XYZ file of C-alpha atoms in Angstrom:
543
model
C 126.393 152.613 75.600
C 127.396 148.987 75.994
C 129.138 148.576 72.629
C 130.327 152.181 72.131
C 128.144 152.680 69.054
C 127.873 156.201 67.638
C 124.592 157.791 68.898
C 123.703 158.930 65.386
C 124.180 155.411 64.039
C 122.020 154.010 66.841
C 119.290 156.546 66.083
C 119.400 155.569 62.407
C 119.096 151.907 63.378
C 116.026 152.628 65.506
C 114.397 154.778 62.807
C 114.967 152.065 60.202
C 113.386 149.503 62.543
C 110.345 151.750 63.129
C 109.951 152.252 59.371
C 110.162 148.503 58.712
C 107.482 147.898 61.360
C 105.163 150.512 59.807
C 105.653 148.859 56.407
C 104.679 145.483 57.848
C 108.157 143.985 57.408
C 108.161 142.439 60.880
C 111.160 140.159 60.403
C 113.347 143.095 59.341
C 111.977 145.270 62.163
C 112.743 142.593 64.741
C 116.290 142.156 63.429
C 116.996 145.908 63.587
C 115.407 146.363 67.034
C 117.515 143.518 68.452
C 120.691 144.962 66.908
C 119.895 148.322 68.494
C 119.203 146.673 71.874
C 122.499 144.807 71.707
C 124.294 148.013 70.757
C 122.937 150.013 73.688
C 123.813 147.194 76.093
C 120.461 147.255 77.987
C 121.480 150.633 79.465
C 118.126 151.925 80.722
C 119.252 155.354 81.861
C 118.195 157.054 78.628
C 114.979 155.068 78.431
C 115.982 153.512 75.121
C 116.376 149.957 76.445
C 112.825 149.695 77.892
C 111.501 151.314 74.710
C 113.353 148.846 72.475
C 112.163 145.895 74.579
C 108.598 147.168 74.333
C 108.851 147.584 70.556
C 110.342 144.084 70.214
C 107.456 142.716 72.285
C 104.959 144.451 70.022
C 106.496 142.864 66.922
C 106.102 139.444 68.548
C 102.501 140.331 69.454
C 101.729 141.281 65.857
C 103.206 137.942 64.762
C 100.764 136.165 67.110
C 103.415 135.002 69.597
C 101.806 136.253 72.794
C 104.021 134.198 75.097
C 107.249 135.767 73.783
C 105.586 139.198 73.665
C 104.655 138.922 77.348
C 108.206 137.862 78.285
C 109.754 140.827 76.474
C 107.169 143.254 77.877
C 108.053 141.973 81.359
C 111.705 142.690 80.609
C 110.741 146.226 79.538
C 108.768 146.609 82.748
C 111.729 145.450 84.876
C 114.142 147.703 82.979
C 111.905 150.742 83.459
C 111.338 149.966 87.153
C 115.071 149.515 87.728
C 115.793 152.930 86.231
C 112.855 154.648 87.938
C 111.351 155.622 84.562
C 107.631 155.733 85.343
C 106.614 156.889 81.886
C 108.269 153.815 80.313
C 106.843 151.634 83.092
C 103.333 152.860 82.285
C 103.837 152.009 78.601
C 105.089 148.512 79.464
C 102.095 147.911 81.749
C 99.740 149.046 78.981
C 101.324 146.504 76.626
C 101.074 143.731 79.222
C 97.391 144.611 79.636
C 96.866 144.267 75.893
C 98.332 140.744 76.031
C 96.059 139.862 78.972
C 93.090 141.203 77.012
C 94.026 139.116 73.971
C 94.228 136.086 76.255
C 90.700 136.902 77.512
C 92.025 137.448 81.048
C 89.755 140.398 81.756
C 90.529 140.901 85.489
C 94.294 140.980 84.861
C 93.884 143.320 81.874
C 91.731 145.734 83.873
C 94.190 145.731 86.776
C 97.180 146.394 84.517
C 95.357 149.124 82.576
C 94.358 150.842 85.830
C 97.942 150.755 87.131
C 99.274 152.027 83.798
C 96.749 154.875 83.651
C 97.558 155.933 87.215
C 101.257 156.125 86.351
C 100.586 157.943 83.074
C 98.519 160.556 84.892
C 101.192 160.911 87.602
C 103.846 161.766 84.990
C 101.351 163.905 82.996
C 101.543 161.678 79.908
C 98.160 162.704 78.519
C 98.575 160.777 75.267
C 99.317 157.477 76.980
C 96.448 158.019 79.425
C 94.138 158.628 76.459
C 95.341 155.451 74.733
C 94.712 153.470 77.915
C 91.223 154.982 78.217
C 90.486 153.829 74.689
C 91.823 150.343 75.443
C 89.664 150.165 78.571
C 86.674 151.250 76.498
C 87.299 148.468 74.002
C 87.689 145.934 76.818
C 84.440 147.034 78.475
C 82.608 146.968 75.153
C 83.677 143.387 74.407
C 82.288 142.158 77.743
C 79.026 144.072 77.346
C 79.653 146.725 80.025
C 78.505 149.595 77.834
C 78.338 152.195 80.637
C 82.044 151.640 81.365
C 82.826 151.601 77.642
C 81.107 154.955 77.082
C 82.788 156.493 80.145
C 86.266 155.438 79.008
C 85.688 156.483 75.399
C 84.522 159.926 76.555
C 87.620 160.297 78.737
C 89.842 159.300 75.814
C 88.031 161.757 73.545
C 88.523 164.609 76.017
C 92.251 163.888 76.334
C 92.862 163.526 72.568
C 90.894 166.712 71.937
C 93.022 168.533 74.501
C 96.124 167.294 72.682
C 94.738 168.473 69.353
C 95.017 164.928 67.964
C 92.072 164.949 65.572
C 92.949 161.569 64.034
C 92.823 159.760 67.373
C 89.706 161.723 68.376
C 87.947 160.674 65.168
C 88.602 157.001 65.868
C 87.324 157.351 69.433
C 84.159 159.016 68.108
C 83.731 156.089 65.725
C 84.048 153.665 68.675
C 81.562 155.738 70.665
C 79.103 155.490 67.811
C 79.406 151.710 67.688
C 78.857 151.470 71.450
C 75.712 153.590 71.135
C 74.475 151.262 68.354
C 74.994 148.297 70.683
C 72.685 149.828 73.313
C 70.148 151.168 70.817
C 70.794 154.884 71.387
C 70.366 155.727 67.726
C 70.503 159.529 67.909
C 73.693 159.521 70.001
C 75.237 157.006 67.609
C 74.386 159.161 64.614
C 75.812 162.276 66.272
C 79.079 160.462 67.073
C 79.406 159.152 63.525
C 78.698 162.622 62.114
C 81.472 164.143 64.243
C 83.887 161.341 63.306
C 83.047 161.815 59.629
C 83.599 165.597 59.788
C 87.025 165.150 61.417
C 88.039 162.440 58.945
C 86.872 164.608 56.058
C 88.925 167.547 57.297
C 91.950 165.298 57.746
C 91.378 163.700 54.308
C 91.523 160.297 56.032
C 89.712 158.335 53.346
C 90.013 154.978 55.107
C 88.313 156.316 58.216
C 85.587 157.902 56.077
C 84.833 154.476 54.612
C 84.789 152.850 58.054
C 82.380 155.464 59.423
C 80.072 154.945 56.445
C 80.038 151.188 57.080
C 79.097 151.792 60.701
C 76.422 154.249 59.616
C 75.025 151.525 57.354
C 74.792 149.177 60.336
C 73.082 151.908 62.370
C 70.479 152.553 59.666
C 69.853 148.822 59.243
C 69.284 148.481 62.993
C 66.827 151.387 62.845
C 65.067 149.885 59.848
C 65.879 152.904 57.683
C 66.710 150.941 54.534
C 66.937 153.961 52.230
C 69.672 155.609 54.313
C 71.385 152.255 54.798
C 71.565 151.934 51.002
C 73.126 155.408 50.729
C 75.802 154.551 53.324
C 76.534 151.228 51.600
C 76.941 153.052 48.274
C 79.317 155.644 49.747
C 81.435 153.088 51.611
C 81.677 150.873 48.534
C 82.778 153.836 46.418
C 85.436 154.811 48.976
C 86.895 151.317 49.371
C 86.840 150.739 45.624
C 88.857 153.956 45.205
C 91.294 152.710 47.885
C 91.426 149.279 46.215
C 90.632 147.675 49.591
C 89.238 144.121 49.195
C 88.389 143.924 52.893
C 86.530 147.246 52.779
C 84.580 146.247 49.684
C 83.830 142.903 51.314
C 82.356 144.663 54.352
C 80.220 146.791 52.047
C 79.004 143.693 50.200
C 78.096 142.104 53.549
C 75.907 145.070 54.453
C 74.391 145.103 50.957
C 73.474 141.462 51.574
C 71.743 142.326 54.844
C 69.999 145.273 53.166
C 68.619 143.216 50.275
C 67.615 140.417 52.662
C 65.580 142.907 54.684
C 64.080 144.280 51.466
C 62.849 140.800 50.548
C 65.156 140.450 47.548
C 66.839 137.088 48.228
C 68.593 136.775 44.868
C 70.432 140.072 45.274
C 71.153 139.321 48.934
C 72.709 135.946 48.093
C 74.908 137.373 45.324
C 76.256 140.078 47.650
C 76.924 137.638 50.501
C 78.747 135.435 48.003
C 80.931 138.359 46.918
C 81.633 139.273 50.554
C 82.771 135.724 51.330
C 84.889 135.578 48.157
C 86.684 138.824 49.003
C 87.149 137.749 52.617
C 88.759 134.516 51.441
C 90.991 136.368 48.969
C 92.434 138.654 51.662
C 92.254 136.026 54.441
C 89.881 138.145 56.533
C 88.435 135.341 58.663
C 86.231 137.646 60.742
C 84.527 139.097 57.651
C 84.088 135.586 56.255
C 82.505 134.377 59.516
C 80.158 137.356 59.819
C 79.092 137.136 56.160
C 78.429 133.399 56.510
C 76.327 133.991 59.613
C 74.232 136.687 57.896
C 73.860 134.467 54.818
C 72.468 131.737 57.099
C 69.599 134.046 58.066
C 68.756 134.423 54.386
C 68.641 130.624 54.017
C 66.397 130.448 57.092
C 63.956 132.940 55.566
C 63.873 130.781 52.427
C 63.218 127.593 54.426
C 66.618 126.158 53.446
C 67.445 124.907 56.933
C 70.309 122.565 56.033
C 72.043 125.293 54.024
C 71.560 127.695 56.954
C 73.191 125.233 59.354
C 76.130 124.658 56.989
C 76.745 128.413 56.944
C 76.484 128.651 60.727
C 78.829 125.706 61.273
C 81.381 127.312 58.958
C 81.089 130.609 60.838
C 81.508 128.823 64.184
C 84.674 127.113 62.920
C 86.108 130.453 61.790
C 85.347 132.156 65.117
C 87.127 129.353 66.966
C 90.098 129.638 64.602
C 90.311 133.366 65.318
C 90.170 132.704 69.055
C 93.008 130.186 68.791
C 95.088 132.832 67.026
C 94.141 135.467 69.652
C 92.560 137.651 66.984
C 89.047 137.889 68.411
C 88.487 139.621 71.726
C 84.710 139.299 72.058
C 84.324 135.664 71.027
C 81.796 134.835 73.746
C 79.446 137.634 72.698
C 79.737 136.630 69.049
C 79.116 132.959 69.876
C 76.074 133.912 71.956
C 74.648 135.768 68.969
C 75.562 132.915 66.624
C 73.883 130.352 68.864
C 70.694 132.432 68.977
C 70.636 132.061 65.193
C 71.349 128.329 65.483
C 68.347 127.886 67.770
C 66.100 129.778 65.367
C 67.179 127.503 62.524
C 66.928 124.175 64.370
C 63.549 125.143 65.842
C 62.268 126.023 62.376
C 63.585 122.732 61.023
C 62.097 120.806 63.950
C 58.721 122.439 63.304
C 58.897 121.478 59.620
C 59.679 117.866 60.579
C 56.689 117.743 62.904
C 54.392 119.148 60.231
C 54.422 115.687 58.610
C 53.057 114.089 61.783
C 49.785 115.604 62.963
C 50.199 114.080 66.437
C 53.609 115.488 67.343
C 53.197 119.282 67.125
C 55.528 120.854 69.698
C 57.161 117.503 70.509
C 60.754 118.598 69.741
C 60.490 121.758 71.826
C 58.988 119.928 74.807
C 61.599 117.171 74.608
C 64.325 119.823 74.436
C 62.956 121.497 77.583
C 62.704 118.218 79.536
C 66.149 117.090 78.385
C 67.878 120.353 79.292
C 66.248 120.482 82.733
C 67.396 116.921 83.388
C 70.877 117.560 81.965
C 71.311 120.567 84.248
C 70.643 118.313 87.245
C 73.385 116.040 85.910
C 75.900 118.899 85.788
C 75.552 120.204 82.241
C 75.919 123.960 81.940
C 76.654 126.803 79.539
C 77.143 125.911 75.907
C 76.805 122.175 76.575
C 73.164 122.827 77.460
C 72.683 124.984 74.373
C 74.021 122.298 72.070
C 72.026 119.564 73.794
C 68.923 121.669 73.126
C 69.891 121.864 69.448
C 70.363 118.112 69.319
C 66.955 117.627 70.919
C 65.296 119.842 68.308
C 66.862 117.664 65.600
C 66.578 114.236 67.229
C 63.811 113.176 64.808
C 65.288 114.811 61.691
C 65.477 111.414 60.003
C 61.670 111.239 59.932
C 61.828 113.454 56.856
C 62.591 110.202 55.000
C 59.626 108.286 56.525
C 56.433 108.324 54.408
C 53.548 110.250 55.987
C 51.215 107.261 55.756
C 53.616 105.346 58.005
C 54.085 108.275 60.428
C 50.313 108.803 60.755
C 49.099 105.189 60.579
C 46.409 104.734 63.274
C 46.976 101.005 63.739
C 49.938 98.760 64.418
C 52.796 98.994 61.939
C 53.734 95.977 59.836
C 57.233 94.548 60.201
C 58.379 96.303 57.019
C 56.799 99.607 58.120
C 58.486 99.274 61.507
C 61.865 98.848 59.836
C 61.215 102.026 57.827
C 60.247 103.859 61.022
C 63.367 102.678 62.858
C 65.550 103.905 59.987
C 64.914 107.507 61.050
C 67.788 107.178 63.556
C 70.414 106.225 60.976
C 69.024 108.538 58.306
C 69.070 111.389 60.821
C 72.624 110.535 61.831
C 73.731 110.708 58.188
C 72.055 114.098 57.740
C 73.642 115.549 60.883
C 77.068 114.073 60.133
C 77.104 115.753 56.725
C 76.396 119.139 58.324
C 79.580 118.938 60.445
C 78.317 120.557 63.657
C 80.944 121.984 66.052
C 79.427 119.981 68.946
C 78.748 116.259 68.689
C 74.956 116.012 68.461
C 75.095 112.780 66.475
C 74.607 110.462 69.505
C 71.408 112.354 70.371
C 70.060 111.747 66.870
C 71.328 108.220 66.315
C 71.044 106.612 69.747
C 68.008 108.070 71.532
C 66.110 104.780 70.949
C 68.798 102.572 72.515
C 67.734 100.726 75.700
C 69.720 100.253 78.901
C 69.359 96.464 78.536
C 70.774 96.468 74.982
C 67.536 95.655 73.125
C 67.103 99.061 71.488
C 68.083 100.288 68.046
C 69.943 100.947 65.783
C 73.189 99.711 67.415
C 71.868 97.606 70.347
C 74.126 99.472 72.747
C 73.718 98.689 76.444
C 74.358 100.450 79.746
C 76.976 103.160 79.822
C 78.030 102.309 76.271
C 75.015 104.424 75.315
C 76.173 108.067 75.149
C 74.936 110.115 78.117
C 73.165 112.658 75.918
C 71.221 109.838 74.230
C 70.226 108.367 77.614
C 68.916 111.785 78.657
C 66.969 112.177 75.400
C 65.486 108.692 75.723
C 63.803 109.562 79.031
C 62.553 112.953 77.793
C 61.333 111.527 74.465
C 59.341 108.654 76.000
C 57.777 110.891 78.641
C 56.525 113.364 76.053
C 55.261 110.560 73.823
C 53.196 109.123 76.713
C 51.774 112.478 77.817
C 50.569 113.589 74.375
C 47.723 112.122 72.319
C 48.471 109.585 69.605
C 46.341 108.105 66.834
C 45.873 104.930 68.871
C 45.370 106.345 72.431
C 44.659 109.529 74.403
C 47.321 111.407 76.346
C 48.279 110.069 79.761
C 48.598 112.186 82.884
C 52.083 112.930 84.186
C 51.567 110.531 87.111
C 50.368 107.720 84.842
C 53.353 108.203 82.518
C 55.833 108.157 85.405
C 54.280 104.950 86.842
C 54.615 103.219 83.462
C 58.174 104.435 82.938
C 59.192 103.361 86.436
C 58.651 99.744 85.443
C 61.241 100.222 82.677
C 63.931 101.840 84.842
C 66.951 99.571 84.465
C 65.546 98.009 81.286
C 64.848 100.933 78.952
C 66.166 103.800 81.056
C 69.430 104.434 82.892
C 68.525 103.531 86.508
C 70.588 106.438 87.858
C 68.966 109.010 85.572
C 65.298 108.057 85.748
C 64.871 108.756 89.508
C 66.212 112.281 88.949
C 63.722 112.795 86.138
C 60.862 111.455 88.279
C 61.724 113.857 91.099
C 62.115 116.727 88.642
C 58.664 116.114 87.136
C 57.062 115.790 90.561
C 58.602 119.132 91.536
C 60.803 117.801 94.320
C 64.036 118.505 92.403
C 64.600 121.605 90.312
C 67.582 122.480 88.134
C 69.913 124.985 89.788
C 68.624 127.915 87.759
C 64.995 127.018 88.360
C 65.642 126.558 92.082
C 67.129 130.058 92.266
C 64.122 131.497 90.431
C 61.749 129.728 92.829
C 63.644 131.076 95.836
C 63.457 134.553 94.359
C 59.700 134.307 93.939
C 59.221 133.123 97.520
C 61.414 135.921 98.857
C 59.498 138.540 96.879
C 56.180 137.291 98.215
C 57.438 137.274 101.818
C-alpha cells in the first residue's frame, strides 16, 4: 500500500465511506473515499483502487456532475484493465454505460452495457450480469423497444432468482409489470405485480409494497376498472402515510385525481391534483409535479377551461426540460410526445370554440394548420418545430374572442371603427398567448400573420424578412383557406381561382420565395418529404 496504512484502518475508512453514502451524506463519503484512495496509492493489485475510483465516480454521479463521474469511471476502467481485473472492468463499463444513458447517448450506452455483460458472464459474476440486464431493460423501455425491455427484464429476473435475491427479483417484477402496462398486456402486468407484491410482503419491504400498489392503480385506470383502482389508491396512500413519505402520498394523490376525473367528479379531482402538486413542491419532486400538472390539464380541458389547461401544460413542459438539464429524466422524448398530444387536444378544442362565434369559419384553424405545416416542411421545418407551428396555427385567431359576433358575422363591408376592432384580434391574441408563457415562441404566428411583404399590413407594418418566418407561412395558408371557403359576402373559390388571385399579390402580400412553393404544393407538383415518401410507397404497392 502506497502510504503504509494499516489494512484494518483502511477497511474501516472504506466502511465509513460506504455508510456515509448510504445515509446520503455525499460530501463526507467523497472525502473518506478519496482518503482511502490516497492511502492505498492507486495500487490496483487487490482491486481496491478500481473499486474506490468507481465509488467516487458514483458519488459525483449522484451529485449530478456527470462529466467528473465519467472521468473517474474512466480511471477505474484503466486501473482495472492495467491489473487484468475483468470483474472490476465490467463494473466500470456498467457505470460508464449509466452515464451514457443519462446523457441520452443510447448507442454508446448499449455498446458499453453489452461489453460489460459479456465480461461479467466470462468471470461468472451473475449478480453484475443481472444488474446489467435490468439496466438494459430500463434503457429499452425508455426508447419504446418493449420486446427488448421484456427480454432483458426476464433475463435479470432469472439471474436474481438463481442468486436467491428476492429483493432485486421483486423490483424486476415491478418493472416487468410496468412494461406490460405500456404495451397493454393487462393480464401479464397484473401477474407480475402480484408476484412482486408477494415477494415484497414476505420481505416486509413496505416501500416496495406501496410502489407496487401505485403501479396497480395505474394498471386498473388503464383498464377502466375504477373500483379496483380506488382500492389500490387507498392501500398505497395508507402505506405511504405510515412511512411518512410525502413523495409516495403525492403519487397516490395524483392517481386519486385521475380516478375522480374519470368518474366525472371534477371538484374532488382538482383537490387531489392540488395536494399532489403541493407535496411534490414540498419535497422538490419535479417529476411528480410535472406529471400531476399534466393530468390536471386534462381536467381543465374536460371543463372547457382551455387557458388554465395550457398554463398547466406549459408548467409541466418547463419542469420536464429542467429535469433533462439536470440529467434526471431518461425518457424525456417519450414524455414530451405524450405531453404534446395533450397540447394539441387543448389547442384544437380552443380553436373550435373560437370558430363557434363565426358561422363561416368552421374548421378554418385546422385547415390552416395543415396547409402551414405542409409548407413549413418544404422549408425545412421538422420534428417539434412542426408540432409547435401547428399549435400556433390553431391559436392564430385566438384574439377574435374579444371581437363582437355582430362584427365577425356582418354580411356587408365593415365600417372604419368595426375594421379597427377586427384588426385588434392580432394584438389581443398576442397578449393572451404571451400571458400563457408557451415553451415555443408562437407569438409571431398570432400577432403577425396579417403583416404584408410590402409593409402595409398590421399591426406592426413589418416588411420583408423583418416579418417572422412562421408568420409569413401562416399568412399564405390563412389567405388561401379564406378564399376557398364560403363567406357571408361571396361563395367559395376553387383552388385554381384562389391561386391565380394570390399570385398577383406575390411580392406585395406574400413572401415571393415562399408563395411559389405553396403554389406547387397545392397543385401537387411538390410534396413535403413525408408525403412524398407515402406517395412512393403507394405507387410501389400498386406495382
